Every structure is written in C-alpha cells, then in structure tokens.
PDB file of C-alpha atoms in Angstrom:
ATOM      1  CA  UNK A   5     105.891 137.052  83.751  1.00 37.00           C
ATOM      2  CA  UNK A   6     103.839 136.378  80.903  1.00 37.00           C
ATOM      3  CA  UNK A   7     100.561 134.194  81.093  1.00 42.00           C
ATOM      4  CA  UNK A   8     100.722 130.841  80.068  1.00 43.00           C
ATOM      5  CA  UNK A   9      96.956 129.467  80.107  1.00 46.00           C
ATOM      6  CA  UNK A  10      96.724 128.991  76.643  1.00 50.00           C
ATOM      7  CA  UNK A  11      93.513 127.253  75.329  1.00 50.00           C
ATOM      8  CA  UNK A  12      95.371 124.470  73.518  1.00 50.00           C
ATOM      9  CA  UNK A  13      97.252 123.948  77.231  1.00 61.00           C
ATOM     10  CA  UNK A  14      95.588 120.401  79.245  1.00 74.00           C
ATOM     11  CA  UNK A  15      94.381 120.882  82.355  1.00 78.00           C
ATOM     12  CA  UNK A  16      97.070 117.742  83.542  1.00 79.00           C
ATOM     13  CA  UNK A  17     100.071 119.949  81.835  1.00 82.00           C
ATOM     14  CA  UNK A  18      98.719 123.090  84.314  1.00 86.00           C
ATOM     15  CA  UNK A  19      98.475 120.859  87.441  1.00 86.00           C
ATOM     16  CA  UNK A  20     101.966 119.631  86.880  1.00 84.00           C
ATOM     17  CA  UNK A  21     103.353 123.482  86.435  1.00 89.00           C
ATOM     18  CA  UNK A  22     102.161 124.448  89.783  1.00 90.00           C
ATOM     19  CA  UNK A  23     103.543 120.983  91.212  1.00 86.00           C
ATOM     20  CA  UNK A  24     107.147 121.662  89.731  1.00 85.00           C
ATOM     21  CA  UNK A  25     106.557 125.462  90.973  1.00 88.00           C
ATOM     22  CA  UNK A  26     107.764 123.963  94.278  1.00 83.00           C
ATOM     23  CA  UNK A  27     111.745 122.874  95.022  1.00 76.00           C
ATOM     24  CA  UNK A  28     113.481 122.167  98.031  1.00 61.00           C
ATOM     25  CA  UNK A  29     114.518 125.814  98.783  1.00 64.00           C
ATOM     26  CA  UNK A  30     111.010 127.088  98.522  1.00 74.00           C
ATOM     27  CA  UNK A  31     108.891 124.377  99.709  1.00 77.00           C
ATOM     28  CA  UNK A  32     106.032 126.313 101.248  1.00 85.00           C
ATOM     29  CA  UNK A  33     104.129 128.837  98.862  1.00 91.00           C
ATOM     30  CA  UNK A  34     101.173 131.084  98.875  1.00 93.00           C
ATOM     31  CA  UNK A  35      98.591 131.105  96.349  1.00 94.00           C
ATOM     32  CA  UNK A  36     100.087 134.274  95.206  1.00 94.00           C
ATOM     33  CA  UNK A  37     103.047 132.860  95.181  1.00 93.00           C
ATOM     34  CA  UNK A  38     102.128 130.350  92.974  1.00 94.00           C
ATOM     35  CA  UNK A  39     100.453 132.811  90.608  1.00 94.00           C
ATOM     36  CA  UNK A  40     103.235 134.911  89.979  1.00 93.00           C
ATOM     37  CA  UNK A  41     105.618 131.937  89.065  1.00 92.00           C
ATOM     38  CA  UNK A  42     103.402 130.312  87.047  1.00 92.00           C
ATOM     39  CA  UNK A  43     102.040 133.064  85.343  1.00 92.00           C
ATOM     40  CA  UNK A  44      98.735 131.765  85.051  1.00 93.00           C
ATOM     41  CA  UNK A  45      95.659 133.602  85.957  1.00 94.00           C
ATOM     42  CA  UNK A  46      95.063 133.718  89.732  1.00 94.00           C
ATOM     43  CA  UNK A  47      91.537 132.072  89.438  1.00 94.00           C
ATOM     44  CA  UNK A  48      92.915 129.535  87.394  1.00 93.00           C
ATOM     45  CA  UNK A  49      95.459 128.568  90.161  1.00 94.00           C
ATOM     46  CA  UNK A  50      93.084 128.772  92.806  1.00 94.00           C
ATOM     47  CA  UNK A  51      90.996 126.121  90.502  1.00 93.00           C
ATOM     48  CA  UNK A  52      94.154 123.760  89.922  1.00 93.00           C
ATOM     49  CA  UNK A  53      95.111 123.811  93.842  1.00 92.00           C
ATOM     50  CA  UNK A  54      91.954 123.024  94.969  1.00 91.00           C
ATOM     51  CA  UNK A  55      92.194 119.813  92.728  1.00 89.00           C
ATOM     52  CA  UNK A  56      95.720 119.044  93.769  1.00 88.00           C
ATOM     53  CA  UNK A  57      94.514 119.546  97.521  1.00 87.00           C
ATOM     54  CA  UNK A  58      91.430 117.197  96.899  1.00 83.00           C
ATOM     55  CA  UNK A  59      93.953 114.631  95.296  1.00 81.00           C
ATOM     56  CA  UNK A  60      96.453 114.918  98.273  1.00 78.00           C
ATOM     57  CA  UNK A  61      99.219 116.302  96.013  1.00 83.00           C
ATOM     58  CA  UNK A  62      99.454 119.247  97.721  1.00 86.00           C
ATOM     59  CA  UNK A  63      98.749 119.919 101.157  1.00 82.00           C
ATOM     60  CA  UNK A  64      97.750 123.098 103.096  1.00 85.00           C
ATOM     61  CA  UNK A  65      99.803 124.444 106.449  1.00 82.00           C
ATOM     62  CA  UNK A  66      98.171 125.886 109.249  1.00 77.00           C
ATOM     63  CA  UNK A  67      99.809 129.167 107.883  1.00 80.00           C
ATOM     64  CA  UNK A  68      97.620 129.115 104.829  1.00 86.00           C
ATOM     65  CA  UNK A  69     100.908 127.901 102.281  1.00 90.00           C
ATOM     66  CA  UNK A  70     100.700 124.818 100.267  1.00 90.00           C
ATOM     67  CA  UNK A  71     103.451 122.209  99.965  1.00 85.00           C
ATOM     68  CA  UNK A  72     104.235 119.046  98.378  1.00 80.00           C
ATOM     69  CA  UNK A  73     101.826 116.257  99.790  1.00 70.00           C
ATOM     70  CA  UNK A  74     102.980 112.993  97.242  1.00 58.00           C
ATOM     71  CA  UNK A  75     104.980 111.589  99.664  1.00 49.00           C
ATOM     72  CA  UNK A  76     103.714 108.216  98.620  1.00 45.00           C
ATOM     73  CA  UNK A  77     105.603 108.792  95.513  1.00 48.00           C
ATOM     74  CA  UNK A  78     108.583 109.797  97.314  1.00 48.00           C
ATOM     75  CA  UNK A  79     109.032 106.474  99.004  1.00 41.00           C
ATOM     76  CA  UNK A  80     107.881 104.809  95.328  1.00 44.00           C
ATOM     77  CA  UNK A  81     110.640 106.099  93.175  1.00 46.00           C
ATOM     78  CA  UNK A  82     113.966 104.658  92.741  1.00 48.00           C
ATOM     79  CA  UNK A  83     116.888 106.238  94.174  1.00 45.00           C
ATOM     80  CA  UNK A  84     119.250 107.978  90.663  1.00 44.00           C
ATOM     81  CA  UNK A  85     122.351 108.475  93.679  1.00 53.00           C
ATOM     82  CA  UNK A  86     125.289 106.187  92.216  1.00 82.00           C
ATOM     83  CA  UNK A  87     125.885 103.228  94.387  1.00 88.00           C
ATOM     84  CA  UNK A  88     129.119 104.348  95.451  1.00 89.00           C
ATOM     85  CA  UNK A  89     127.491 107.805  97.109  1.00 89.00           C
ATOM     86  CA  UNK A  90     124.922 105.908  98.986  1.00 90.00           C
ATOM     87  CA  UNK A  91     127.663 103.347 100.552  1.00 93.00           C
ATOM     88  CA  UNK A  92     130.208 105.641 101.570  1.00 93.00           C
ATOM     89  CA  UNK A  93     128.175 106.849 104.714  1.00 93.00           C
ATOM     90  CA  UNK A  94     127.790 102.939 105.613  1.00 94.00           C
ATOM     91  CA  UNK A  95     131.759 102.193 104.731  1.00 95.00           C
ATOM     92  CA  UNK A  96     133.269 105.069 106.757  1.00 94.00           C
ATOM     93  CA  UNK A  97     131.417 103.893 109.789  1.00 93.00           C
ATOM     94  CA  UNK A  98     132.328 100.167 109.516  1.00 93.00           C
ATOM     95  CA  UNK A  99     135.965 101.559 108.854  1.00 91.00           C
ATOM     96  CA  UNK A 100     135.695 103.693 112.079  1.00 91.00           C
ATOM     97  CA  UNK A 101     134.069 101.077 114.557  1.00 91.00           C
ATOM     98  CA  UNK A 102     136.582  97.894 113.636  1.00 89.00           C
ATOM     99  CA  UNK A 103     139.655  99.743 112.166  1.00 88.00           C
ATOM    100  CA  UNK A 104     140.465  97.422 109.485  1.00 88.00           C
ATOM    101  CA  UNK A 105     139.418  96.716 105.678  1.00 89.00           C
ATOM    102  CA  UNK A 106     136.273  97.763 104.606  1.00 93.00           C
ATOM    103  CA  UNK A 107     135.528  97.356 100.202  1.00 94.00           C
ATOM    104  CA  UNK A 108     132.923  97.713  98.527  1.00 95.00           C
ATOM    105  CA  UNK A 109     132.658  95.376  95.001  1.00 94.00           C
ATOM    106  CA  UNK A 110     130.201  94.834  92.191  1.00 93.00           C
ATOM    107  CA  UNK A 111     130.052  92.077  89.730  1.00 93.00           C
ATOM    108  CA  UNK A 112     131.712  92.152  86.583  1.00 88.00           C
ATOM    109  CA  UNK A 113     131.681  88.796  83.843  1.00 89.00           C
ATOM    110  CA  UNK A 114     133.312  86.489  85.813  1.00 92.00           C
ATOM    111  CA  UNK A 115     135.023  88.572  88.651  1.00 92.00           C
ATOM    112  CA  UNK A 116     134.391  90.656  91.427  1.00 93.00           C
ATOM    113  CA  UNK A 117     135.441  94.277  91.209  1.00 90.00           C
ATOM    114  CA  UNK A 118     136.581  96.812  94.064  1.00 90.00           C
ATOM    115  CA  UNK A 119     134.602 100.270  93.449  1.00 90.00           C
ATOM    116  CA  UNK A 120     135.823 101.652  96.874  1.00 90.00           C
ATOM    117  CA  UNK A 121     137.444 101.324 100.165  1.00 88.00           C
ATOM    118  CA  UNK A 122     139.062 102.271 102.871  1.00 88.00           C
ATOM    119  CA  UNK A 123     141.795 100.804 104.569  1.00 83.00           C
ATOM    120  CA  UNK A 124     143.581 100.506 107.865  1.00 71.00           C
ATOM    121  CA  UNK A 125     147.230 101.423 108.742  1.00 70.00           C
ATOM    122  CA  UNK A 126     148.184  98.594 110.433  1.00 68.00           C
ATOM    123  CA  UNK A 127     145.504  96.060 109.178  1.00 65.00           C
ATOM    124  CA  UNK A 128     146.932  93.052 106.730  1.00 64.00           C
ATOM    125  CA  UNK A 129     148.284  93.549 103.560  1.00 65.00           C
ATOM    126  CA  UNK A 130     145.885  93.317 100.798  1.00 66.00           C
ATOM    127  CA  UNK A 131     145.970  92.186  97.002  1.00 60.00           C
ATOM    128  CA  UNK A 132     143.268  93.708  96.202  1.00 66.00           C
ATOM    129  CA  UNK A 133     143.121  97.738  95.229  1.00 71.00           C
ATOM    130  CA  UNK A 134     140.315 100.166  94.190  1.00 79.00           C
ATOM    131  CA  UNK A 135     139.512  99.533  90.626  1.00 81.00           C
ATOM    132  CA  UNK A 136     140.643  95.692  90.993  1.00 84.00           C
ATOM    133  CA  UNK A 137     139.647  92.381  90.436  1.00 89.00           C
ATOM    134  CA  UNK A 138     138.962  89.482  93.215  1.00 92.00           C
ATOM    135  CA  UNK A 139     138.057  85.803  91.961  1.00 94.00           C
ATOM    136  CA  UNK A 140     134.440  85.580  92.769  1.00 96.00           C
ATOM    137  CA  UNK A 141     135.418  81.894  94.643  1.00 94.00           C
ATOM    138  CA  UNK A 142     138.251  82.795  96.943  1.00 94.00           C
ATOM    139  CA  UNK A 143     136.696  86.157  98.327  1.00 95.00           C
ATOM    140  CA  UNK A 144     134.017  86.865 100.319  1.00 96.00           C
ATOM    141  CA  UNK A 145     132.765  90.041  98.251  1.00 97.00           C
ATOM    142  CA  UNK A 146     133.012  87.252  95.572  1.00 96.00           C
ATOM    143  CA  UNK A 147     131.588  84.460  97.069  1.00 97.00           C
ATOM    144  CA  UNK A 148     128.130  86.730  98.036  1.00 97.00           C
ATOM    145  CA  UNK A 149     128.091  88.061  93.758  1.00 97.00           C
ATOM    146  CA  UNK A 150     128.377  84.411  92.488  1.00 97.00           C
ATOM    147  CA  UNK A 151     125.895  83.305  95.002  1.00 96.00           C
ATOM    148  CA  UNK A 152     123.547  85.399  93.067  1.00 96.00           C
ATOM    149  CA  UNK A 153     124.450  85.676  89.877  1.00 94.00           C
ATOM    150  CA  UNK A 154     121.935  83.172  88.755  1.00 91.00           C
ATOM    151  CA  UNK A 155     122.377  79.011  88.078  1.00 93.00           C
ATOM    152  CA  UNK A 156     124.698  79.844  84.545  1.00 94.00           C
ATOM    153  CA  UNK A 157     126.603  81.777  85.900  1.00 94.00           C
ATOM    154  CA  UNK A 158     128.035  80.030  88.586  1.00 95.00           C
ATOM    155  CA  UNK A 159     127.975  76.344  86.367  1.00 95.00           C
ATOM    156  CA  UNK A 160     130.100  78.538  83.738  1.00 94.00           C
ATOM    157  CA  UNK A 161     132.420  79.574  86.716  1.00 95.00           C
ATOM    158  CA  UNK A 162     132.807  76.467  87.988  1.00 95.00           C
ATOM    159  CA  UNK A 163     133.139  74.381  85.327  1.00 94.00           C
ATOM    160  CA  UNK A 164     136.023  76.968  84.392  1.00 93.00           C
ATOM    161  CA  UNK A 165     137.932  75.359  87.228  1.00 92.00           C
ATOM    162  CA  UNK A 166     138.306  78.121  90.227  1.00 94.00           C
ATOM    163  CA  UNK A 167     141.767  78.341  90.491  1.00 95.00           C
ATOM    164  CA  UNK A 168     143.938  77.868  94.317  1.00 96.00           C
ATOM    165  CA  UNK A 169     145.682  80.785  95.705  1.00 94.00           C
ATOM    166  CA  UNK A 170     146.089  79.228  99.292  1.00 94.00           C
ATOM    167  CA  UNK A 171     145.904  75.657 100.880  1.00 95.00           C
ATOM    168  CA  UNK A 172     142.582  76.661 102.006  1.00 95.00           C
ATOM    169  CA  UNK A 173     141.401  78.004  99.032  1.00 95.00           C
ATOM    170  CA  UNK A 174     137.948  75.939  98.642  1.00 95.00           C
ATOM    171  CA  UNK A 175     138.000  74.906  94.899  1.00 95.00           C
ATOM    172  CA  UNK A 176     135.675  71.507  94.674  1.00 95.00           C
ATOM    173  CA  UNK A 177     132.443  72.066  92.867  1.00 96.00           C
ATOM    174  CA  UNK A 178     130.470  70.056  95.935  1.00 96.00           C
ATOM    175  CA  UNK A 179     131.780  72.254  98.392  1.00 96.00           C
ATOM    176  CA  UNK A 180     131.641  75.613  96.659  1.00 96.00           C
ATOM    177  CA  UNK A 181     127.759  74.770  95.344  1.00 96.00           C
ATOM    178  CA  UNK A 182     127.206  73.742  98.750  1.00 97.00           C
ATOM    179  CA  UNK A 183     129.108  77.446 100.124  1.00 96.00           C
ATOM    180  CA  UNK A 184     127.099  79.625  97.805  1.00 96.00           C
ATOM    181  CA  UNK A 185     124.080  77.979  98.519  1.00 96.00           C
ATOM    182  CA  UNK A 186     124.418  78.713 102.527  1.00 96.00           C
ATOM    183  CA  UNK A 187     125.079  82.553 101.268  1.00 96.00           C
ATOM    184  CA  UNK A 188     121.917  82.604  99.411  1.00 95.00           C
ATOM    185  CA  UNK A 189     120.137  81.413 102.962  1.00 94.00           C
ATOM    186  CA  UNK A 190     121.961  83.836 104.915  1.00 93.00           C
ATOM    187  CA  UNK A 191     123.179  87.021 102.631  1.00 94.00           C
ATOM    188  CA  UNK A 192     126.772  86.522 103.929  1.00 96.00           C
ATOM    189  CA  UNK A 193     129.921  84.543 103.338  1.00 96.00           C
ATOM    190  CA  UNK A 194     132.393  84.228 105.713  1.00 95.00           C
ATOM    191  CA  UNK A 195     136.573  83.932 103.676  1.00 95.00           C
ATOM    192  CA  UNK A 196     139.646  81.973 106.129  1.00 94.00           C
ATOM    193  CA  UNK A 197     142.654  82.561 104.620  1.00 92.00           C
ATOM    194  CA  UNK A 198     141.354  81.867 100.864  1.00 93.00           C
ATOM    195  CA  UNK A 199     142.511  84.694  98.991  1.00 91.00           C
ATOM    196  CA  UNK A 200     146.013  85.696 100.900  1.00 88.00           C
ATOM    197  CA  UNK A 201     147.523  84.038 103.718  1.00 87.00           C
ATOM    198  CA  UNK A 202     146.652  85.427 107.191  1.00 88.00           C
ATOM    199  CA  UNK A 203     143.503  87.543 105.699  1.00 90.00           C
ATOM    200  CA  UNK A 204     140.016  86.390 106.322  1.00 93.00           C
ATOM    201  CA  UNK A 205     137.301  88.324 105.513  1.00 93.00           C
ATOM    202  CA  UNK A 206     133.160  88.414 105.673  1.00 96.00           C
ATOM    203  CA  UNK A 207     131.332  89.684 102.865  1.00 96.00           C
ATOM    204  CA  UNK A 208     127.543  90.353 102.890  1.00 96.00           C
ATOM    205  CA  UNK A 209     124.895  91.252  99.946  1.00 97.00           C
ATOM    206  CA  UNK A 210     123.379  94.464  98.907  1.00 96.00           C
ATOM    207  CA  UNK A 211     120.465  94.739  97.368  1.00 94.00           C
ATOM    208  CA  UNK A 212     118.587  97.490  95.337  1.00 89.00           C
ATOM    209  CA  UNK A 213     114.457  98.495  95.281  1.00 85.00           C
ATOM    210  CA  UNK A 214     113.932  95.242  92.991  1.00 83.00           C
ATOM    211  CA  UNK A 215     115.101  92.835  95.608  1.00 87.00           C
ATOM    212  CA  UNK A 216     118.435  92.170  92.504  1.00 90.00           C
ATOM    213  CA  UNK A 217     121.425  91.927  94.396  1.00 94.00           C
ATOM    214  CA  UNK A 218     124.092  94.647  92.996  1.00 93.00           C
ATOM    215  CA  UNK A 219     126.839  94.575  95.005  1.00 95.00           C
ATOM    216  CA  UNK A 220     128.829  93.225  97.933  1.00 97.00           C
ATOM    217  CA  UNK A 221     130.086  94.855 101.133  1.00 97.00           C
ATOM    218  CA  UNK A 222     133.335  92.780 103.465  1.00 95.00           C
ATOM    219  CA  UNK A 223     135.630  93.865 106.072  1.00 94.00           C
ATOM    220  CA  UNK A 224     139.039  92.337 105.534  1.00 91.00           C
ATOM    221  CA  UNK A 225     140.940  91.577 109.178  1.00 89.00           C
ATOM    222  CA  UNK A 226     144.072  89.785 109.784  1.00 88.00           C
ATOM    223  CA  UNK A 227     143.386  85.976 110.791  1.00 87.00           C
ATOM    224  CA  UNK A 228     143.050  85.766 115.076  1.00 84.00           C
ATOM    225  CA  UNK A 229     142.693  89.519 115.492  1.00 82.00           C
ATOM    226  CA  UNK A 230     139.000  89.586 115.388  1.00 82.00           C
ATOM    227  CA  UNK A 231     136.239  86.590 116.113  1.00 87.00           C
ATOM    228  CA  UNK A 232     134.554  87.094 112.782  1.00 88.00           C
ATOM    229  CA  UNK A 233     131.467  85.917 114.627  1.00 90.00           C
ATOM    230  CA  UNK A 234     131.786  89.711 115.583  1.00 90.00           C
ATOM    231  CA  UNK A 235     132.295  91.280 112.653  1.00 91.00           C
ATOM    232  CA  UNK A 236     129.023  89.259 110.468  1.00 93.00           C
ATOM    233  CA  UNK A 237     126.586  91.944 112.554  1.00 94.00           C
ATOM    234  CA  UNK A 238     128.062  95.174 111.916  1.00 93.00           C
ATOM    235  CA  UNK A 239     128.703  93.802 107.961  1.00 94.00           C
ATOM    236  CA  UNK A 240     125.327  93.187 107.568  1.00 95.00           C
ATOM    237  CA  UNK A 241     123.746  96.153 109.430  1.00 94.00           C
ATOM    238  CA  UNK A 242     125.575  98.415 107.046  1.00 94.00           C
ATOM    239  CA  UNK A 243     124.970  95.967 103.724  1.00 95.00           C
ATOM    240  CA  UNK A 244     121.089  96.513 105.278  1.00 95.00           C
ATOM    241  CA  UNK A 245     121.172 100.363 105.202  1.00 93.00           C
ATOM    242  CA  UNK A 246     122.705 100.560 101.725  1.00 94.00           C
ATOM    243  CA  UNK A 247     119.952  98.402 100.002  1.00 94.00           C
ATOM    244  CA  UNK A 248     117.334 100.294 102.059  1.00 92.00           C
ATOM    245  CA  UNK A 249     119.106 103.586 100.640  1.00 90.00           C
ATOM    246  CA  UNK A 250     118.684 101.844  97.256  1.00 88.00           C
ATOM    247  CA  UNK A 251     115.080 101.245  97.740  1.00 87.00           C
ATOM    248  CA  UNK A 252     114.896  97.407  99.485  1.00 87.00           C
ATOM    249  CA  UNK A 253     112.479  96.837 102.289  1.00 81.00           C
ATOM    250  CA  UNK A 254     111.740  94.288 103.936  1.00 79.00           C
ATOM    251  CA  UNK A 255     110.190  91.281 102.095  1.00 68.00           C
ATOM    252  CA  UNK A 256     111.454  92.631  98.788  1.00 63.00           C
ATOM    253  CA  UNK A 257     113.410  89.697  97.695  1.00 65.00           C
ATOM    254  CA  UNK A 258     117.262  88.458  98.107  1.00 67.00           C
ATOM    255  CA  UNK A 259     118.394  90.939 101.411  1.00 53.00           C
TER     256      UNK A 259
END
C-alpha cells in the first residue's frame, strides 16, 4: 500500500485513519496490522496509538491488539435505524404475548398515521390499515400524539371541532383538554369504544434521545375480552424499549 504521511497531513487527520482502520469484522488489530492498512510508517503508528491509548480511544487486550475504547461516544450518538426497524422487535412481542392488535403511528398535520402493524386473526375488525389515518381525538395512538404536539396544536384541533364516530366518542373541549392532559402525566391513553364500536384500545408514547415524543405504540382488543388494566404494562414496557433504542433514558424528558 502506498504511504500516506504526507507533511501537509494533521496529526488529528492520522489519528482518525487508524481509528476508522477498525470495523466490526476486524475489531482487534496488531500494530502491524494497523501499519499495513494505513500505510503509514510503522513508527509513526506506534506514535499515534500511544496517543489514542493515553486518550482512551483505543484500548489494549491482554493479547497485545488494540480495539475501539470510545464507548462513551457510542452511548452519545443518536441512533440513524428508521423508527420502524427499531419497533418491530418490541411490536412482534406485544403481538405474540396478547394475540390481538398491535400499530405503531406517527404524527402527521392533524392526524395520526399507521406506519406498521400486526394483526390478529380473530381479534376485532379494524378501520384502520398500514399507511392510514386515525383522528388524533378518538384513538388512543392519537390521543398520546396530540397530547404532545404542543399548546397550538391541539387549540387548532380542537377548535376544528373533533368530529363523533361513536356515542362514546369524547368530543367536548373540557373533557378532551382535561384527557390529554392526564396522558401527558402518565405517557398513556386508554380508547372505550371511541373510534369503532366494540374496539377499545391503549396507546402509550415513544420518545427519541431528545426526550421529543415521535410516535405512538396501542394494542387494539375487542371490548370485555381483555381488562385493559392488563394490557397498560406490557404497552408501555415495549413503548419504553423503543425510546431507549432511540436514545431516551431516564430523566430525559416526556417518557
């Protein structure tokens, strides 16, 4: 390989060739590892370890290799997986352990929208398909999305006049100010029959390395075949391991 060192070359550009030197097939290397795939000189190497060893960027094995020591900066940087990729883990497992509904929505202007989900054979009939729209007042993915889309938002929304799909479709500004306000306490809303007859549903919040909420997480069950008491702890363990997947910990805002 030919050498690189050239005079013009920074020492910082040199320390971050032998960091990118490593991937995650070859995560252990040898000095002369590192000096044949750099194609700097070897005493140069041996110079830029030793200051990425004294830095903790690198660390040694007992072997004598080198690997990868900025794990601090691992746990720093924001996740680039699509939302989607880091739910469907969290999704499939809901789906498996209750056997009914499980969607996964995001925001969008004034409605929620279904970006996956997986459904049950015999479980209630849903309006609602991947790539859909739910009002944000009469679901539960919806309800937990307007509860934090911010005060103009949800005095647009409501001053729109949320329209009644069901008897028991909550609609009054009081009550729905009053609704979204207990979601922002307790990162889930709980749906009776709102939406579709015979369909309740709870709905919890997931949030992303910023402590912004991004999305909403429900299971869907037909009305008397579950306590939803039940269901509001399995719903928000898995809303709790997508927005730490995303980056959230603990005391880093809405979840």
């Amino acid at each position: 390989m030919p050498r690189t060192s050239e005079p013009g070359r920074s020492v910082g550009s040199r320390l971050l060739q032998v960091l990118f030197t490593f991937t995650p097939e070859d995560s252990a290397l040898t000095l002369a590892d590192l000096t044949r795939r750099t194609g700097l000189p070897h005493a140069t190497v041996r110079r830029l370890v030793h200051k990425l060893l004294n830095a903790g960027a690198l660390d040694r094995t007992p072997g004598g290799r080198f690997t990868v020591g900025l794990w601090q900066l691992g746990t720093l940087a924001p996740l680039s997986v699509p939302l989607r990729t880091v739910a469907l883990p969290f999704l499939e497992d809901l789906h498996a352990a209750l056997h009914q509904h499980v969607q996964l929505a995001v925001l969008e202007g004034h409605e929620a929208v279904v970006i996956e989900r997986f459904s049950a054979r015999d479980a209630v009939d849903l309006a609602s398909h991947v790539g859909g729209r739910l009002p944000l007042h009469s679901s539960a993915v919806g309800k937990v999305l307007l509860a934090h889309a911010g005060r103009t938002l949800i005095e647009a929304y409501l001053a729109a006049g949320p329209a009644r799909f069901t008897a028991r479709t909550v609609t009054d500004p009081a009550n729905l100010r009053a609704e979204l306000s207990a979601c922002r306490r307790s990162g889930t809303a709980t749906v009776r029959g709102e939406m579709t007859g015979g369909a309740d549903s709870v709905g919890a919040r997931i949030t992303d390395g910023h402590g912004r909420v991004v999305a909403a997480l429900s299971v869907v069950v037909r009305t008397g075949s579950l306590d939803l008491a039940t269901v509001v702890a399995p719903v928000l363990a898995g809303a709790f391991g997508i927005s730490r997947r995303l980056g959230w910990r603990p005391g880093r805002g809405a979840a």
